[in-house]
Amino acid sequence: MKDCRAGIDNCVNLHKCVWTRDGSVNMMILDSLLNLRELEVNAGHVAHYDAECLAKFRALQNVTLIMPNQTVIKVIPAWMSATGATLLSLSLTSGLITDDLLESIGPNLKALRHLNVLGCPRVTYRGIWGIISGNTDGIMSLGLQNLSSAFNMAEFSRLCIGSTALRRLRKITLTIDALHSNNIPEWLGQVKNLLLSAPLEIFQIYSTFAHFDAASMGAMSNFCSTLVGAHGHRLTRFSIHRMHISTESIVEICKKCPSLEELFVVAHPRELSMLTAGFACALKLRTLHINYPFEEDPNDYTDYKPPVLSIDEAQRIVRQCGSALVEFGCNTRVWKINRVVSRRDTGELVVAAELSTYENPNIPEQFLVVQT
């Protein structure tokens, strides 16, 4: 740790620190980082540092707190008061975060642009509204993932529609959990109203459970169609995880979103031939990932093995897609796409897409654990 401290002391212009190993952050490190602009820390263990020292960080632009314990929770209001004027992005993950806490720090976060609250089962619409309602510039990205079962989307939508809180919203990430399973069509209608007037560019949604009835699948397909109708000219990313929508909806996304660069969808293997024609319409598409749906019988997990897309099958799909595509994946496999130039017997130069091993050090999104 002393060597680490010595190294940090030499980094006189260090502006970002990501320290996510539980229980390893300490005062020696934190005292060396007071000029930070971005801090991501696992704050669940305070045996080696005084939580009060967090309030010394007064010029942060980005804060990510992972699993803070009660001692750290108590410091958050004073900390946000100290750094709130400069804070642009806040991400919180903890079962201890409450509406009361968020409402208490909201008045100090008027410049906030990005808010991500995930795995906070005690947070309802009231806490989120407490932060975004007083925002002066307007939130640009909002993540509401695995929050309280009492989160009232209808009321949240009503409040936002009656204000300018989401007038700059470019990105939203949502989850559907099992508690929504009985009223998914109604919930999707509320989300549609929430987003109707936002200048949306990135839409991400995933389910924490795997199986939907026909009515819910139909409602999701209709929702996607409505979303594309309202925002398709701006959308650059459309991501749907663990939720099967109709082939027609996926094709519509590809055809009516001319700026689409990233697409994550669930589709059955038998739908791929029809979908490929749709993928070819998305001329700016750079990243495409397909997940197969779970088995038909939710009670039968015995010896279930998802189908595997062969590299030859993947190659056939990729070669029909636009030339902008650089990454393609199916289930747990991801390939990088290279462009290979060859010369025909006639002398004509031909460019063909070839798949190769994914070498990017960044973990593909589809391999990341769904945030809960």
Coordinates of C-alpha atoms in Angstrom, one line a residue:
M1 CA 0.0 0.0 0.0
K2 CA 2.9 2.4 0.7
D3 CA 4.1 1.8 -2.9
C4 CA 0.7 2.6 -4.1
R5 CA 0.7 5.8 -2.1
A6 CA 4.1 6.8 -3.5
G7 CA 2.8 6.2 -7.0
I8 CA -0.3 8.4 -6.4
D9 CA 1.9 11.1 -4.9
N10 CA 3.7 11.3 -8.2
C11 CA 0.4 11.7 -10.1
V12 CA 0.1 15.4 -9.5
N13 CA -2.6 15.8 -12.1
L14 CA -4.7 12.8 -11.1
H15 CA -8.4 13.7 -11.6
K16 CA -10.1 10.3 -11.6
C17 CA -10.0 7.4 -9.1
V18 CA -11.8 4.1 -9.4
W19 CA -11.3 2.0 -6.2
T20 CA -13.9 -0.8 -6.0
R21 CA -12.3 -3.5 -4.0
D22 CA -14.3 -3.9 -0.8
G23 CA -12.5 -2.9 2.4
S24 CA -9.3 -1.8 0.8
V25 CA -9.7 2.0 0.6
N26 CA -8.0 3.9 3.4
M27 CA -7.1 7.3 4.7
M28 CA -3.6 7.2 3.3
I29 CA -5.0 6.9 -0.2
L30 CA -7.9 9.3 0.2
D31 CA -5.8 12.1 1.7
S32 CA -3.6 11.9 -1.4
L33 CA -6.6 12.5 -3.8
L34 CA -8.2 15.7 -2.7
N35 CA -7.9 17.3 -6.1
L36 CA -10.0 14.6 -7.8
R37 CA -12.8 15.4 -10.2
E38 CA -14.2 11.9 -10.4
L39 CA -14.4 9.3 -7.6
E40 CA -15.8 5.8 -7.8
V41 CA -15.5 3.9 -4.5
N42 CA -16.8 0.8 -2.7
A43 CA -17.8 2.6 0.5
G44 CA -19.2 -0.4 2.5
H45 CA -16.2 -0.8 4.8
V46 CA -14.9 2.1 6.8
A47 CA -12.4 0.3 9.1
H48 CA -9.5 1.9 7.4
Y49 CA -10.8 5.5 6.9
D50 CA -13.0 8.1 8.5
A51 CA -16.1 8.6 6.5
E52 CA -16.1 12.3 7.5
C53 CA -13.1 12.7 5.2
L54 CA -15.3 12.3 2.1
A55 CA -16.7 15.8 2.7
K56 CA -13.2 17.1 2.0
F57 CA -13.7 16.4 -1.7
R58 CA -15.2 19.7 -2.7
A59 CA -14.8 19.9 -6.5
L60 CA -16.0 16.6 -7.7
Q61 CA -17.9 16.3 -11.0
N62 CA -18.6 12.6 -10.9
V63 CA -19.4 10.4 -7.8
T64 CA -20.2 6.7 -7.8
L65 CA -20.9 5.1 -4.4
I66 CA -21.1 1.3 -4.3
M67 CA -22.8 -0.2 -1.2
P68 CA -22.1 2.6 1.3
N69 CA -22.8 1.5 4.9
Q70 CA -24.8 3.5 7.4
T71 CA -21.8 5.5 8.5
V72 CA -21.2 6.8 5.0
I73 CA -24.9 7.3 4.4
K74 CA -24.9 9.8 7.3
V75 CA -22.1 11.8 5.7
I76 CA -23.7 12.1 2.3
P77 CA -25.8 15.2 3.0
A78 CA -22.8 17.2 4.2
W79 CA -20.6 15.8 1.4
M80 CA -23.2 16.8 -1.3
S81 CA -23.5 20.2 0.3
A82 CA -19.7 20.6 -0.1
T83 CA -19.4 19.4 -3.7
G84 CA -22.9 19.8 -5.1
A85 CA -22.1 23.0 -7.0
T86 CA -19.7 21.2 -9.3
L87 CA -21.3 17.7 -9.3
L88 CA -22.6 16.6 -12.7
S89 CA -23.0 12.9 -12.3
L90 CA -24.2 10.8 -9.3
S91 CA -24.5 7.0 -9.1
L92 CA -25.8 5.3 -6.0
T93 CA -26.0 1.6 -5.2
S94 CA -27.2 0.6 -1.7
G95 CA -30.2 -0.9 0.1
L96 CA -29.7 1.8 2.7
I97 CA -30.5 4.8 0.3
T98 CA -33.9 6.2 1.1
D99 CA -36.3 8.8 -0.3
D100 CA -35.6 11.1 2.7
L101 CA -31.9 11.0 2.0
L102 CA -32.4 11.9 -1.7
E103 CA -34.8 14.7 -0.9
S104 CA -32.3 16.1 1.6
I105 CA -29.5 16.3 -1.0
G106 CA -31.6 17.4 -3.9
P107 CA -31.4 21.2 -3.2
N108 CA -27.6 21.0 -3.5
L109 CA -27.5 19.2 -6.8
K110 CA -28.9 21.8 -9.1
A111 CA -26.2 21.3 -11.7
L112 CA -26.6 17.5 -11.9
R113 CA -26.8 16.1 -15.4
H114 CA -26.6 12.4 -14.9
L115 CA -28.4 10.4 -12.1
N116 CA -28.2 6.6 -11.8
V117 CA -29.9 4.9 -8.8
L118 CA -29.8 1.1 -8.9
G119 CA -30.4 -1.6 -6.4
C120 CA -32.0 0.8 -4.0
P121 CA -35.2 -1.0 -2.9
R122 CA -36.2 1.8 -0.5
V123 CA -36.3 4.5 -3.1
T124 CA -39.6 5.4 -4.8
Y125 CA -40.5 8.2 -7.3
R126 CA -40.5 10.6 -4.4
G127 CA -36.7 10.4 -3.9
I128 CA -36.0 10.7 -7.6
W129 CA -38.3 13.6 -7.9
G130 CA -36.7 15.2 -4.9
I131 CA -33.4 15.4 -6.9
I132 CA -34.5 16.2 -10.4
S133 CA -37.3 18.7 -9.6
G134 CA -34.9 21.4 -8.5
N135 CA -32.4 20.9 -11.3
T136 CA -31.7 24.1 -13.2
D137 CA -30.3 22.7 -16.4
G138 CA -32.3 19.5 -16.8
I139 CA -31.2 15.9 -16.3
M140 CA -29.6 14.4 -19.4
S141 CA -29.4 10.8 -18.4
L142 CA -31.5 8.9 -15.8
G143 CA -31.1 5.3 -14.6
L144 CA -33.9 3.8 -12.5
Q145 CA -33.0 0.2 -11.8
N146 CA -34.4 -2.2 -9.3
L147 CA -35.9 0.4 -7.0
S148 CA -38.9 0.0 -4.6
S149 CA -41.9 -2.0 -5.6
A150 CA -43.9 1.0 -4.4
F151 CA -42.4 3.2 -7.2
N152 CA -45.4 4.8 -8.8
M153 CA -44.5 5.4 -12.4
A154 CA -47.9 7.0 -13.1
E155 CA -47.3 9.7 -10.5
F156 CA -43.7 10.2 -11.5
S157 CA -44.7 10.6 -15.1
R158 CA -47.4 13.1 -14.1
L159 CA -44.9 15.2 -12.1
C160 CA -42.3 15.2 -14.9
I161 CA -44.8 16.0 -17.6
G162 CA -46.0 19.0 -15.6
S163 CA -42.5 20.4 -15.3
T164 CA -39.3 20.9 -17.3
A165 CA -37.3 18.3 -15.4
L166 CA -36.7 16.0 -18.4
R167 CA -36.5 18.7 -21.1
R168 CA -32.9 17.6 -21.9
L169 CA -33.2 13.9 -21.2
R170 CA -31.1 12.0 -23.8
K171 CA -30.7 8.6 -22.1
I172 CA -32.9 6.5 -19.9
T173 CA -32.3 3.0 -18.4
L174 CA -35.2 1.1 -16.8
T175 CA -36.0 -2.3 -15.3
I176 CA -39.1 -4.3 -15.3
D177 CA -39.3 -6.7 -12.3
A178 CA -41.7 -9.5 -11.4
L179 CA -43.9 -7.1 -9.5
H180 CA -44.8 -5.4 -12.8
S181 CA -45.7 -8.7 -14.4
N182 CA -49.5 -8.3 -13.9
N183 CA -49.7 -4.8 -15.3
I184 CA -46.9 -4.5 -17.9
P185 CA -49.1 -2.9 -20.5
E186 CA -50.2 -0.2 -18.1
W187 CA -46.7 0.4 -16.9
L188 CA -45.4 0.8 -20.4
G189 CA -48.1 3.3 -21.1
Q190 CA -46.9 5.4 -18.2
V191 CA -43.3 5.2 -19.4
K192 CA -44.4 6.2 -22.9
N193 CA -46.1 9.4 -21.5
L194 CA -42.9 10.1 -19.4
L195 CA -40.7 10.1 -22.5
L196 CA -43.0 11.6 -25.1
S197 CA -41.5 15.1 -25.1
A198 CA -37.9 14.2 -24.1
P199 CA -35.2 14.6 -26.8
L200 CA -34.3 10.9 -26.3
E201 CA -31.3 9.4 -28.0
I202 CA -30.6 6.2 -25.9
F203 CA -33.2 3.8 -24.6
Q204 CA -32.3 0.8 -22.4
I205 CA -34.6 -1.6 -20.7
Y206 CA -34.2 -5.0 -19.2
S207 CA -36.3 -7.5 -17.2
T208 CA -35.2 -9.1 -14.0
F209 CA -37.4 -12.1 -14.8
A210 CA -37.4 -14.2 -18.0
H211 CA -40.9 -15.0 -19.1
F212 CA -43.7 -12.8 -20.4
D213 CA -47.3 -13.7 -21.4
A214 CA -48.6 -12.9 -24.9
A215 CA -50.3 -9.7 -23.8
S216 CA -47.1 -8.3 -22.2
M217 CA -45.0 -9.2 -25.3
G218 CA -47.6 -7.5 -27.5
A219 CA -47.6 -4.4 -25.3
M220 CA -43.8 -4.3 -25.4
S221 CA -43.8 -4.5 -29.2
N222 CA -46.4 -1.7 -29.4
F223 CA -44.4 0.4 -26.9
C224 CA -41.3 0.1 -29.1
S225 CA -43.3 1.1 -32.2
T226 CA -44.6 4.2 -30.4
L227 CA -41.1 5.1 -29.1
V228 CA -39.6 4.8 -32.5
G229 CA -42.4 6.9 -33.9
A230 CA -41.7 9.7 -31.4
H231 CA -37.9 9.5 -31.2
G232 CA -36.6 7.4 -34.1
H233 CA -35.0 10.3 -35.9
R234 CA -32.7 10.8 -32.9
L235 CA -32.2 7.3 -31.4
T236 CA -28.6 6.1 -31.6
R237 CA -28.9 3.2 -29.2
F238 CA -31.8 0.8 -28.5
S239 CA -31.2 -1.9 -26.0
I240 CA -33.7 -4.6 -24.8
H241 CA -32.4 -7.3 -22.6
R242 CA -34.3 -10.5 -21.5
M243 CA -37.5 -9.4 -23.2
H244 CA -38.7 -10.8 -26.5
I245 CA -40.4 -8.4 -28.9
S246 CA -41.8 -9.1 -32.3
T247 CA -39.7 -9.4 -35.5
E248 CA -41.7 -6.6 -37.0
S249 CA -40.8 -4.3 -34.1
I250 CA -37.1 -5.0 -34.5
V251 CA -37.2 -4.4 -38.3
E252 CA -39.1 -1.2 -37.6
I253 CA -36.4 0.0 -35.3
C254 CA -33.8 -0.6 -37.9
K255 CA -35.7 1.1 -40.7
K256 CA -37.0 4.1 -38.8
C257 CA -33.9 5.0 -36.7
P258 CA -31.5 6.4 -39.3
S259 CA -28.9 7.3 -36.7
L260 CA -29.0 4.0 -34.9
E261 CA -25.4 2.8 -34.0
E262 CA -26.0 0.2 -31.2
L263 CA -28.8 -2.5 -31.1
F264 CA -29.3 -5.1 -28.4
V265 CA -32.3 -7.4 -28.9
V266 CA -33.7 -10.8 -28.0
A267 CA -34.7 -12.9 -31.0
H268 CA -35.4 -16.6 -31.7
P269 CA -33.0 -18.4 -34.0
R270 CA -35.8 -19.0 -36.5
E271 CA -36.3 -15.3 -36.8
L272 CA -32.7 -14.4 -37.9
S273 CA -33.2 -14.7 -41.7
M274 CA -36.1 -12.2 -41.6
L275 CA -34.3 -9.9 -39.1
T276 CA -31.1 -9.8 -41.2
A277 CA -32.9 -7.9 -43.9
G278 CA -33.9 -5.4 -41.3
F279 CA -30.4 -5.1 -39.9
A280 CA -29.2 -4.2 -43.4
C281 CA -31.4 -1.1 -43.3
A282 CA -29.5 0.3 -40.3
L283 CA -26.7 1.8 -42.3
K284 CA -24.9 3.4 -39.3
L285 CA -25.1 0.4 -37.1
R286 CA -21.8 -0.3 -35.4
T287 CA -22.7 -2.8 -32.6
L288 CA -25.2 -5.5 -32.9
H289 CA -25.9 -8.2 -30.3
I290 CA -28.6 -10.8 -30.3
N291 CA -29.7 -12.9 -27.3
Y292 CA -31.9 -16.0 -27.7
P293 CA -34.9 -16.2 -25.5
F294 CA -35.1 -18.6 -22.6
E295 CA -36.8 -22.0 -23.1
E296 CA -40.5 -22.0 -23.6
D297 CA -41.4 -23.8 -20.4
P298 CA -40.4 -21.6 -17.4
N299 CA -40.6 -24.7 -15.1
D300 CA -38.3 -26.9 -17.1
Y301 CA -34.7 -26.0 -16.8
T302 CA -33.5 -29.6 -17.0
D303 CA -30.5 -29.9 -19.3
Y304 CA -31.4 -26.7 -21.1
K305 CA -28.7 -25.6 -23.5
P306 CA -29.2 -22.4 -25.5
P307 CA -28.5 -22.8 -29.3
V308 CA -25.1 -21.7 -30.5
L309 CA -24.7 -19.5 -33.6
S310 CA -21.8 -20.9 -35.6
I311 CA -19.2 -18.5 -37.0
D312 CA -20.4 -19.3 -40.5
E313 CA -23.9 -18.3 -39.6
A314 CA -22.7 -15.2 -37.9
Q315 CA -20.6 -14.3 -41.0
R316 CA -23.7 -14.6 -43.3
I317 CA -25.6 -12.2 -41.1
V318 CA -22.7 -9.7 -40.8
R319 CA -22.0 -9.7 -44.6
Q320 CA -25.6 -8.5 -45.2
C321 CA -25.3 -5.7 -42.7
G322 CA -24.0 -2.2 -43.4
S323 CA -20.3 -1.4 -43.7
A324 CA -20.3 0.5 -40.4
L325 CA -20.7 -2.6 -38.3
V326 CA -17.6 -3.3 -36.2
E327 CA -18.9 -5.7 -33.5
F328 CA -21.3 -8.5 -33.6
G329 CA -22.4 -10.9 -30.9
C330 CA -24.9 -13.7 -30.1
N331 CA -25.5 -14.9 -26.6
T332 CA -22.1 -15.2 -25.0
R333 CA -20.0 -14.9 -28.1
V334 CA -18.7 -11.6 -29.5
W335 CA -16.7 -11.0 -32.6
K336 CA -14.8 -8.1 -34.0
I337 CA -15.5 -7.3 -37.7
N338 CA -12.6 -6.7 -40.0
R339 CA -12.8 -5.5 -43.6
V340 CA -10.7 -7.5 -46.0
V341 CA -9.9 -6.2 -49.5
S342 CA -9.4 -8.7 -52.3
R343 CA -9.1 -8.5 -56.1
R344 CA -11.3 -10.4 -58.4
D345 CA -10.0 -12.0 -61.6
T346 CA -11.5 -9.0 -63.4
G347 CA -9.2 -6.7 -61.4
E348 CA -12.1 -5.3 -59.4
L349 CA -11.4 -4.7 -55.7
V350 CA -13.9 -6.2 -53.3
V351 CA -14.3 -5.5 -49.6
A352 CA -15.7 -8.3 -47.5
A353 CA -16.5 -8.5 -43.8
E354 CA -14.5 -11.1 -41.8
L355 CA -15.1 -12.1 -38.2
S356 CA -12.2 -12.3 -35.7
T357 CA -11.6 -12.7 -32.0
Y358 CA -12.8 -9.9 -29.8
E359 CA -9.7 -8.2 -28.5
N360 CA -11.0 -5.0 -26.9
P361 CA -9.9 -4.7 -23.3
N362 CA -13.3 -3.3 -22.4
I363 CA -15.8 -6.0 -21.4
P364 CA -18.7 -6.2 -23.8
E365 CA -22.0 -5.0 -22.3
Q366 CA -23.7 -8.3 -22.8
F367 CA -21.1 -10.0 -20.5
L368 CA -21.8 -7.6 -17.7
V369 CA -23.9 -8.8 -14.8
V370 CA -27.4 -7.3 -14.9
Q371 CA -27.4 -4.6 -12.3
T372 CA -29.6 -5.4 -9.3

